[in-house]
CSV table of C-alpha atoms and ligand atoms in Angstrom, one decimal:
chain,number,residue,atom,x,y,z
T,1,MET,CA,0.0,0.0,0.0
T,2,ILE,CA,1.1,3.6,-0.7
T,3,ILE,CA,-0.7,6.2,1.5
T,4,GLY,CA,-0.6,9.9,1.3
T,5,ILE,CA,-0.8,12.2,4.3
T,6,LEU,CA,-1.1,16.0,4.6
T,7,ASN,CA,-2.2,18.6,7.1
T,8,SER,CA,-4.0,21.8,6.1
T,9,GLY,CA,-5.2,25.0,7.7
T,10,GLY,CA,-3.7,26.6,10.8
T,11,ASP,CA,-1.2,24.5,12.6
T,12,CYS,CA,-1.6,23.3,16.2
T,13,PRO,CA,0.5,21.3,18.7
T,14,GLY,CA,0.1,17.6,18.1
T,15,ILE,CA,0.2,17.3,14.3
T,16,ASN,CA,3.7,15.8,14.4
T,17,ALA,CA,2.5,13.2,16.9
T,18,VAL,CA,-0.3,12.2,14.4
T,19,ILE,CA,2.3,11.9,11.6
T,20,GLU,CA,4.6,9.8,13.8
T,21,GLY,CA,1.8,7.5,14.9
T,22,PHE,CA,0.6,7.1,11.4
T,23,VAL,CA,4.0,6.4,9.9
T,24,SER,CA,4.9,4.0,12.6
T,25,ALA,CA,1.7,1.9,12.3
T,26,ALA,CA,1.8,2.1,8.5
T,27,TYR,CA,5.3,0.8,8.2
T,28,SER,CA,4.7,-2.0,10.7
T,29,ARG,CA,2.2,-3.3,8.0
T,30,GLY,CA,4.7,-2.9,5.2
T,31,TRP,CA,3.0,0.2,3.7
T,32,ARG,CA,4.8,3.3,2.3
T,33,VAL,CA,3.8,6.8,3.3
T,34,ILE,CA,4.1,10.0,1.2
T,35,GLY,CA,3.8,13.3,3.1
T,36,PHE,CA,2.6,16.3,1.1
T,37,HIS,CA,4.0,19.7,1.8
T,38,ASP,CA,2.1,22.9,2.7
T,39,GLY,CA,-1.4,21.4,2.9
T,40,PHE,CA,-3.4,20.4,-0.2
T,41,GLU,CA,-1.0,22.6,-2.2
T,42,GLY,CA,1.5,19.7,-2.1
T,43,LEU,CA,-0.9,17.8,-4.4
T,44,LEU,CA,-0.3,20.3,-7.2
T,45,PRO,CA,2.7,19.9,-9.5
T,46,VAL,CA,5.4,22.5,-9.5
T,47,ALA,CA,7.9,23.3,-12.2
T,48,GLY,CA,11.2,21.5,-11.7
T,49,GLY,CA,10.3,19.8,-8.4
T,50,ARG,CA,7.8,18.0,-6.2
T,51,ARG,CA,6.0,19.0,-3.1
T,52,TYR,CA,6.1,15.8,-1.2
T,53,GLU,CA,8.5,13.4,0.5
T,54,ILE,CA,8.7,9.8,1.5
T,55,LEU,CA,8.1,9.6,5.3
T,56,THR,CA,9.9,6.8,7.1
T,57,PRO,CA,9.9,5.8,10.8
T,58,ILE,CA,13.5,7.0,11.0
T,59,LYS,CA,12.5,10.5,9.8
T,60,THR,CA,9.5,10.7,12.1
T,61,HIS,CA,10.9,9.0,15.2
T,62,LYS,CA,10.2,11.1,18.3
T,63,ILE,CA,8.7,14.1,16.5
T,64,ARG,CA,5.7,13.7,18.8
T,65,SER,CA,7.2,16.3,21.1
T,66,ARG,CA,7.8,18.9,18.4
T,67,GLY,CA,5.3,21.8,17.8
T,68,GLY,CA,4.2,23.0,14.3
T,69,THR,CA,4.3,20.5,11.5
T,70,ILE,CA,7.2,18.9,9.7
T,71,LEU,CA,5.1,19.1,6.5
T,72,GLY,CA,4.3,22.8,6.6
T,73,THR,CA,0.8,24.1,6.1
T,74,THR,CA,-1.3,26.9,4.8
T,75,ASN,CA,-4.8,28.2,5.4
T,76,THR,CA,-4.9,30.0,2.0
T,77,GLY,CA,-4.2,28.7,-1.5
T,78,ASN,CA,-6.0,26.9,-4.3
T,79,PHE,CA,-8.1,24.5,-2.3
T,80,ILE,CA,-10.3,26.9,-0.4
T,81,VAL,CA,-13.9,25.9,-0.8
T,82,ARG,CA,-16.2,28.5,-2.5
T,83,TYR,CA,-20.0,28.5,-2.4
T,84,ASN,CA,-22.3,29.4,-5.2
T,85,LYS,CA,-25.5,31.3,-4.7
T,86,PHE,CA,-27.4,28.1,-3.8
T,87,GLY,CA,-24.8,27.3,-1.1
T,88,ARG,CA,-23.2,24.6,-3.2
T,89,PRO,CA,-19.5,24.1,-2.3
T,90,SER,CA,-16.8,23.6,-4.9
T,91,ILE,CA,-13.1,24.0,-5.6
T,92,ASP,CA,-11.7,25.0,-8.9
T,93,LYS,CA,-12.2,22.2,-11.5
T,94,ASP,CA,-8.6,22.5,-12.8
T,95,VAL,CA,-7.2,22.3,-9.3
T,96,MET,CA,-9.3,19.2,-8.6
T,97,ALA,CA,-8.2,17.5,-11.8
T,98,LYS,CA,-4.5,18.2,-11.0
T,99,ALA,CA,-4.9,16.8,-7.5
T,100,LYS,CA,-6.6,13.7,-8.8
T,101,LYS,CA,-3.8,13.2,-11.3
T,102,THR,CA,-1.1,13.4,-8.6
T,103,ILE,CA,-3.0,10.8,-6.5
T,104,THR,CA,-3.3,8.5,-9.4
T,105,ALA,CA,0.3,9.0,-10.7
T,106,LEU,CA,1.7,8.2,-7.2
T,107,GLY,CA,-0.6,5.1,-6.9
T,108,LEU,CA,-2.1,6.3,-3.6
T,109,GLN,CA,-4.6,3.9,-2.1
T,110,ALA,CA,-5.7,6.4,0.5
T,111,LEU,CA,-5.2,10.0,1.5
T,112,VAL,CA,-5.2,11.1,5.1
T,113,VAL,CA,-6.1,14.8,5.8
T,114,ILE,CA,-5.3,16.3,9.1
T,115,GLY,CA,-7.3,19.5,9.3
T,116,GLY,CA,-10.0,21.8,10.8
T,117,ASP,CA,-13.4,22.5,9.3
T,118,GLY,CA,-12.1,24.2,6.1
T,119,SER,CA,-9.8,21.3,5.4
T,120,ALA,CA,-12.5,18.8,6.2
T,121,LYS,CA,-14.8,20.5,3.7
T,122,THR,CA,-12.1,20.3,1.0
T,123,ALA,CA,-11.6,16.6,1.9
T,124,ARG,CA,-15.3,16.0,1.6
T,125,LEU,CA,-15.2,17.3,-2.0
T,126,LEU,CA,-12.3,15.0,-2.8
T,127,SER,CA,-14.2,12.1,-1.2
T,128,ASN,CA,-17.3,13.0,-3.2
T,129,GLU,CA,-15.1,12.7,-6.3
T,130,GLY,CA,-14.5,9.1,-5.4
T,131,LEU,CA,-11.1,9.6,-3.8
T,132,PRO,CA,-10.3,7.4,-0.8
T,133,VAL,CA,-10.0,10.1,1.8
T,134,ILE,CA,-10.1,10.0,5.6
T,135,THR,CA,-9.8,13.0,7.9
T,136,ILE,CA,-8.4,13.7,11.4
T,137,PRO,CA,-9.8,16.6,13.3
T,138,LYS,CA,-7.3,19.2,14.4
T,139,THR,CA,-7.7,22.6,16.0
T,140,ILE,CA,-6.8,24.4,19.2
T,141,ASN,CA,-10.3,25.8,19.2
T,142,ASN,CA,-11.9,22.4,20.1
T,143,ASP,CA,-14.9,23.4,18.0
T,144,LEU,CA,-14.6,21.2,15.0
T,145,CYS,CA,-17.5,18.8,15.5
T,146,VAL,CA,-20.1,17.8,18.0
T,147,ALA,CA,-19.0,14.2,17.7
T,148,SER,CA,-15.5,14.7,19.0
T,149,ASP,CA,-15.2,15.4,22.7
T,150,PHE,CA,-11.7,17.0,22.2
T,151,THR,CA,-9.4,17.8,19.4
T,152,PHE,CA,-5.7,17.7,19.9
T,153,GLY,CA,-4.0,21.1,20.3
T,154,PHE,CA,-6.7,22.4,22.6
T,155,GLN,CA,-5.2,21.3,25.9
T,156,SER,CA,-1.8,22.6,24.8
T,157,ALA,CA,-3.3,26.0,24.0
T,158,VAL,CA,-5.2,26.1,27.3
T,159,GLY,CA,-1.9,25.3,29.1
T,160,VAL,CA,-0.2,28.3,27.4
T,161,VAL,CA,-3.1,30.6,28.3
T,162,CYS,CA,-3.1,29.4,31.9
T,163,ASP,CA,0.6,30.0,32.3
T,164,SER,CA,0.2,33.5,30.8
T,165,ILE,CA,-2.7,34.4,33.1
T,166,ASP,CA,-0.9,33.1,36.2
T,167,ARG,CA,1.9,35.5,35.2
T,168,ILE,CA,-0.4,38.4,34.4
T,169,ARG,CA,-2.2,38.0,37.7
T,170,THR,CA,0.9,38.7,39.8
T,171,THR,CA,1.6,42.0,38.1
T,172,ALA,CA,-2.2,42.9,38.1
T,173,ASN,CA,-2.2,42.2,41.9
T,174,SER,CA,0.8,44.4,42.5
T,175,HIS,CA,-0.8,47.3,40.7
T,176,GLN,CA,-4.4,46.7,41.7
T,177,ARG,CA,-5.3,46.6,38.0
T,178,MET,CA,-7.9,44.9,35.8
T,179,MET,CA,-6.4,42.8,33.0
T,180,VAL,CA,-8.3,41.8,29.9
T,181,ILE,CA,-6.8,38.8,28.2
T,182,GLU,CA,-8.0,38.1,24.6
T,183,VAL,CA,-7.7,34.4,23.6
T,184,MET,CA,-8.3,32.5,20.3
T,185,GLY,CA,-11.2,30.2,19.7
T,186,ASP,CA,-12.8,31.5,16.5
T,187,ASN,CA,-16.6,31.5,17.2
T,188,SER,CA,-16.3,29.2,20.2
T,189,GLY,CA,-15.4,29.9,23.8
T,190,TRP,CA,-13.7,26.7,24.8
T,191,ILE,CA,-10.2,28.2,25.3
T,192,ALA,CA,-11.6,31.1,27.3
T,193,LEU,CA,-13.8,28.9,29.4
T,194,TYR,CA,-11.2,26.2,30.3
T,195,SER,CA,-8.4,28.7,30.9
T,196,GLY,CA,-10.8,31.0,32.9
T,197,ILE,CA,-11.8,28.1,35.2
T,198,SER,CA,-8.2,26.9,35.6
T,199,THR,CA,-6.9,30.3,36.6
T,200,ALA,CA,-9.8,31.5,38.7
T,201,ALA,CA,-10.6,34.4,36.3
T,202,ASP,CA,-13.3,36.7,37.5
T,203,VAL,CA,-15.0,37.2,34.1
T,204,VAL,CA,-15.1,34.9,31.1
T,205,LEU,CA,-16.8,36.2,27.9
T,206,VAL,CA,-17.6,33.7,25.2
T,207,PRO,CA,-19.4,34.0,21.9
T,208,GLU,CA,-22.1,31.5,23.0
T,209,ILE,CA,-23.3,33.5,25.9
T,210,ASP,CA,-24.4,37.1,25.2
T,211,PHE,CA,-23.1,39.5,27.8
T,212,ASP,CA,-24.3,42.8,28.9
T,213,ILE,CA,-21.4,45.2,29.5
T,214,GLU,CA,-23.4,47.0,32.3
T,215,LYS,CA,-23.9,43.7,34.1
T,216,VAL,CA,-20.2,42.9,33.7
T,217,VAL,CA,-19.4,46.3,35.2
T,218,ARG,CA,-21.7,45.9,38.1
T,219,CYS,CA,-20.2,42.5,39.0
T,220,ILE,CA,-16.7,43.8,38.7
T,221,LYS,CA,-17.5,46.8,40.9
T,222,ALA,CA,-19.0,44.4,43.5
T,223,ARG,CA,-15.8,42.4,43.6
T,224,LYS,CA,-13.7,45.5,43.8
T,225,ASN,CA,-15.8,46.8,46.6
T,226,SER,CA,-15.4,43.6,48.5
T,227,GLY,CA,-11.6,44.3,48.6
T,228,GLN,CA,-10.3,42.3,45.7
T,229,ARG,CA,-7.0,43.8,44.4
T,230,GLU,CA,-6.9,42.5,40.8
T,231,ILE,CA,-9.6,41.6,38.3
T,232,ILE,CA,-9.0,39.1,35.6
T,233,VAL,CA,-11.2,39.1,32.5
T,234,VAL,CA,-10.7,36.4,29.8
T,235,VAL,CA,-12.4,37.2,26.5
T,236,ALA,CA,-12.7,34.9,23.5
T,237,GLU,CA,-11.8,36.6,20.2
T,238,GLY,CA,-15.3,35.7,18.9
T,239,ALA,CA,-17.3,37.2,21.8
T,240,ARG,CA,-19.8,39.9,20.8
T,241,LEU,CA,-19.4,43.4,22.2
T,242,ASN,CA,-22.9,45.0,22.2
T,243,GLY,CA,-24.1,42.1,20.1
T,244,THR,CA,-21.4,42.5,17.4
T,245,PRO,CA,-18.2,40.5,16.9
T,246,VAL,CA,-15.0,42.7,16.8
T,247,THR,CA,-13.0,42.3,13.6
T,248,ILE,CA,-9.8,43.5,12.0
T,249,ARG,CA,-9.7,44.3,8.3
T,250,ASN,CA,-6.7,43.4,6.2
T,251,LYS,CA,-5.8,46.6,4.3
T,252,ASP,CA,-4.3,44.7,1.4
T,253,ASN,CA,-7.1,42.3,0.5
T,254,GLY,CA,-10.1,43.6,2.5
T,255,ASP,CA,-10.5,40.3,4.3
T,256,GLU,CA,-11.9,40.6,7.8
T,257,ARG,CA,-10.9,38.4,10.7
T,258,LEU,CA,-11.8,38.2,14.4
T,259,GLY,CA,-9.6,40.3,16.7
T,260,GLY,CA,-9.5,43.4,18.7
T,261,ILE,CA,-12.1,42.8,21.4
T,262,GLY,CA,-9.5,42.8,24.1
T,263,ASN,CA,-8.5,46.4,23.3
T,264,ARG,CA,-12.1,47.6,22.9
T,265,LEU,CA,-13.3,45.9,26.0
T,266,SER,CA,-10.5,47.1,28.2
T,267,ARG,CA,-11.1,50.7,27.2
T,268,GLU,CA,-14.9,50.4,27.9
T,269,LEU,CA,-14.3,48.6,31.3
T,270,GLN,CA,-11.8,51.1,32.5
T,271,GLU,CA,-14.1,54.0,31.6
T,272,ARG,CA,-17.1,52.4,33.3
T,273,THR,CA,-15.5,51.0,36.4
T,274,GLY,CA,-12.8,53.6,37.0
T,275,ILE,CA,-10.3,50.7,37.5
T,276,GLU,CA,-6.9,51.1,35.7
T,277,THR,CA,-7.0,48.4,33.0
T,278,ARG,CA,-4.6,46.9,30.6
T,279,TYR,CA,-5.1,44.2,27.9
T,280,CYS,CA,-3.1,41.4,26.5
T,281,VAL,CA,-3.7,39.5,23.2
T,282,LEU,CA,-2.1,36.1,23.5
T,283,GLY,CA,-2.4,35.5,19.8
T,284,HIS,CA,-0.3,32.8,18.1
T,285,THR,CA,1.6,31.9,21.3
T,286,GLN,CA,-1.5,29.7,21.8
T,287,ARG,CA,-0.8,27.7,18.7
T,288,GLY,CA,3.0,27.5,19.0
T,289,GLY,CA,5.4,25.3,21.0
T,290,SER,CA,5.4,21.7,22.1
T,291,PRO,CA,2.2,19.7,22.6
T,292,CYS,CA,1.3,18.8,26.1
T,293,ALA,CA,1.2,15.1,27.1
T,294,PHE,CA,-2.6,14.8,26.4
T,295,ASP,CA,-2.2,16.2,22.8
T,296,ARG,CA,0.8,14.0,22.1
T,297,ILE,CA,-1.1,10.9,23.1
T,298,LEU,CA,-4.3,11.9,21.3
T,299,GLY,CA,-2.3,12.7,18.2
T,300,LEU,CA,-0.4,9.4,18.3
T,301,ARG,CA,-3.7,7.5,18.8
T,302,PHE,CA,-5.3,9.3,15.9
T,303,GLY,CA,-2.4,8.5,13.7
T,304,VAL,CA,-2.5,4.8,14.6
T,305,GLU,CA,-6.3,4.6,14.3
T,306,ALA,CA,-6.1,6.2,10.9
T,307,VAL,CA,-4.2,3.2,9.7
T,308,ASN,CA,-6.8,0.9,11.2
T,309,LEU,CA,-9.6,2.9,9.4
T,310,ILE,CA,-7.7,2.5,6.1
T,311,GLU,CA,-7.3,-1.2,6.7
T,312,GLN,CA,-11.0,-1.5,7.1
T,313,LYS,CA,-11.5,0.6,4.0
T,314,LYS,CA,-13.7,3.1,5.9
T,315,PHE,CA,-13.1,5.9,3.4
T,316,GLY,CA,-15.1,9.1,3.7
T,317,SER,CA,-14.7,8.9,7.5
T,318,SER,CA,-13.4,11.2,10.1
T,319,LEU,CA,-11.8,10.1,13.4
T,320,VAL,CA,-13.3,11.5,16.6
T,321,LEU,CA,-12.7,11.2,20.3
T,322,GLU,CA,-15.8,9.7,21.9
T,323,GLY,CA,-15.3,9.7,25.7
T,324,LEU,CA,-12.1,7.7,26.2
T,325,ASN,CA,-12.1,6.0,22.8
T,326,VAL,CA,-11.2,7.0,19.3
T,327,GLY,CA,-14.1,6.3,17.0
T,328,SER,CA,-15.2,7.5,13.6
T,329,VAL,CA,-18.1,9.4,11.9
T,330,SER,CA,-18.6,10.3,8.3
T,331,ILE,CA,-16.7,13.4,7.0
T,332,GLU,CA,-20.2,14.8,6.2
T,333,GLU,CA,-21.2,14.4,9.9
T,334,SER,CA,-17.9,15.9,11.1
T,335,VAL,CA,-18.5,19.2,9.3
T,336,LYS,CA,-22.3,19.4,9.9
T,337,MET,CA,-22.3,21.1,13.3
T,338,PRO,CA,-19.5,22.9,15.2
T,339,ARG,CA,-19.0,22.0,18.8
T,340,LEU,CA,-19.9,25.0,20.8
T,341,VAL,CA,-20.1,25.8,24.5
T,342,GLN,CA,-23.7,25.1,25.7
T,343,GLN,CA,-25.1,27.7,28.1
T,344,ASP,CA,-26.8,25.0,30.2
T,345,SER,CA,-24.0,22.5,30.2
T,346,GLN,CA,-22.4,21.1,33.4
T,347,ILE,CA,-19.1,22.9,32.7
T,348,VAL,CA,-20.8,26.3,32.5
T,349,ARG,CA,-22.8,25.6,35.7
T,350,THR,CA,-19.6,24.5,37.4
T,351,ALA,CA,-17.9,27.7,36.3
T,352,ARG,CA,-20.8,29.8,37.7
T,353,ASP,CA,-20.7,27.9,41.0
T,354,LEU,CA,-17.0,28.7,41.2
T,355,GLY,CA,-17.9,32.4,40.9
T,356,ILE,CA,-17.1,33.0,37.2
T,357,ILE,CA,-19.0,35.9,35.7
T,358,PHE,CA,-20.3,35.5,32.2
T,359,GLY,CA,-21.9,38.9,32.0
T,360,ASP,CA,-25.5,37.7,31.6
T,361,ARG,CA,-26.5,38.0,35.3
T,362,GLU,CA,-26.6,40.7,37.9
T,363,PRO,CA,-24.2,40.5,40.9
T,364,ASP,CA,-27.0,39.4,43.2
T,365,ASP,CA,-27.9,36.5,40.8
T,366,LEU,CA,-24.5,35.0,40.9
T,367,THR,CA,-24.3,31.9,42.9
T,368,SER,CA,-20.9,32.8,44.3
T,369,ALA,CA,-19.7,36.3,43.7
T,370,LYS,CA,-17.4,36.2,46.6
T,371,PRO,CA,-13.6,36.4,45.9
T,372,THR,CA,-11.5,33.6,47.4
T,373,PRO,CA,-9.3,34.7,50.4
T,374,ALA,CA,-6.1,34.3,48.4
T,375,ARG,CA,-7.2,37.0,46.0
T,376,THR,CA,-8.6,39.5,48.5
T,377,GLY,CA,-6.9,42.5,49.8
T,378,LYS,CA,-8.0,45.0,52.4
T,379,LYS,CA,-11.2,46.7,51.6
T,380,LYS,CA,-10.3,50.2,50.3
T,381,SER,CA,-11.9,53.1,52.1
Y,401,LIG,O1,-6.6,27.7,14.3
Y,401,LIG,C1,-7.7,28.5,14.6
Y,401,LIG,C2,-7.3,29.9,14.9
Y,401,LIG,O2,-6.2,29.8,15.8
Y,401,LIG,C3,-8.3,30.8,15.4
Y,401,LIG,O3,-8.7,30.7,16.7
Y,401,LIG,C4,-7.8,32.1,14.9
Y,401,LIG,O4,-8.8,33.1,14.8
Y,401,LIG,C5,-7.1,31.8,13.7
Y,401,LIG,O5,-6.8,30.5,13.7
Y,401,LIG,C6,-5.9,32.6,13.3
Y,401,LIG,O6,-5.5,32.2,12.1
Y,401,LIG,P1,-4.2,32.9,11.3
Y,401,LIG,O7,-3.0,32.0,11.6
Y,401,LIG,O8,-4.6,32.8,9.9
Y,401,LIG,O9,-4.0,34.2,11.9
């Protein structure tokens, strides 16, 4: 068997672990593995060269601890799915034909795509064309599909955010400041929620729970008046300020992307609370660096299970983490519904009981608005 593997879209910690697991299990069955460079672009011919390499266990041995991806990636390029006015997805016909030609010429019996929702949508189109594709979900946002309890990359990103907030808290405490930390997550609030709980943040603002800035202000003032020195606000990049997401426009191509809510929110909160406030955008630090143990193991398991899926000829499938087990759903299913934070979920209720403010309730409605002793100072006169 000759199998191709590629990763596409934004990188995240754990991709190399998938590649190592896959190559190791594939070679133990006597298969050969071709790794394509820079996402789906590696499937396109280039003048005077090739955009792939043979991956062997010697090459991939112990790369599980390395961040990024040894294959390179892109979240732009020729394979972006476009939609017509009826919502029908497609990629350029010529691009599709070239990709097919490469797959046939190399004699690939399967293609493994490690990717987020955009990549899975491209993979679905290739699969619909009859190509033997399987996908592996990847994103720090943890929002890829309802069927997967976690995606690798998420725990590593949360670890980075926790470490940063722990640091930010000490300086905030010294100066009696409020700190607003903007985190990634796209249109989901998983990173904000998990890092907020882990670091005992005061406020966590996520896209899935509409917040009222006045309620946030009243809750913060209540905490401040009870003698708390520092206030920590974690805001997801996709959270909506006054009902609208905050975006940044790329001057060169006019594209808009989420970003900037940390800055806007810190200004508004400082003005309304009178508390000196700073903001910090953690940005791509969340995607960089070595994967944590959980993501290494999940990545390795996904890599090995991908080989099992190919052996069973379950093409058109996506791997998912179901509880403690790696299972599979159709690629179609994997892109149907993103996995978002549910307002009435146990994790949100737990966060509320721990005193986290989501900005949708008044201070009196909060189950536990009292600061913990470790975070209180003397009540200011
Ligand atoms: O991988 C997902 C993500 O990290 C989002 O949370 C974020 O908005 C986006 O990627 C940033 O992408 P880029 O690398 O293109 O700036």
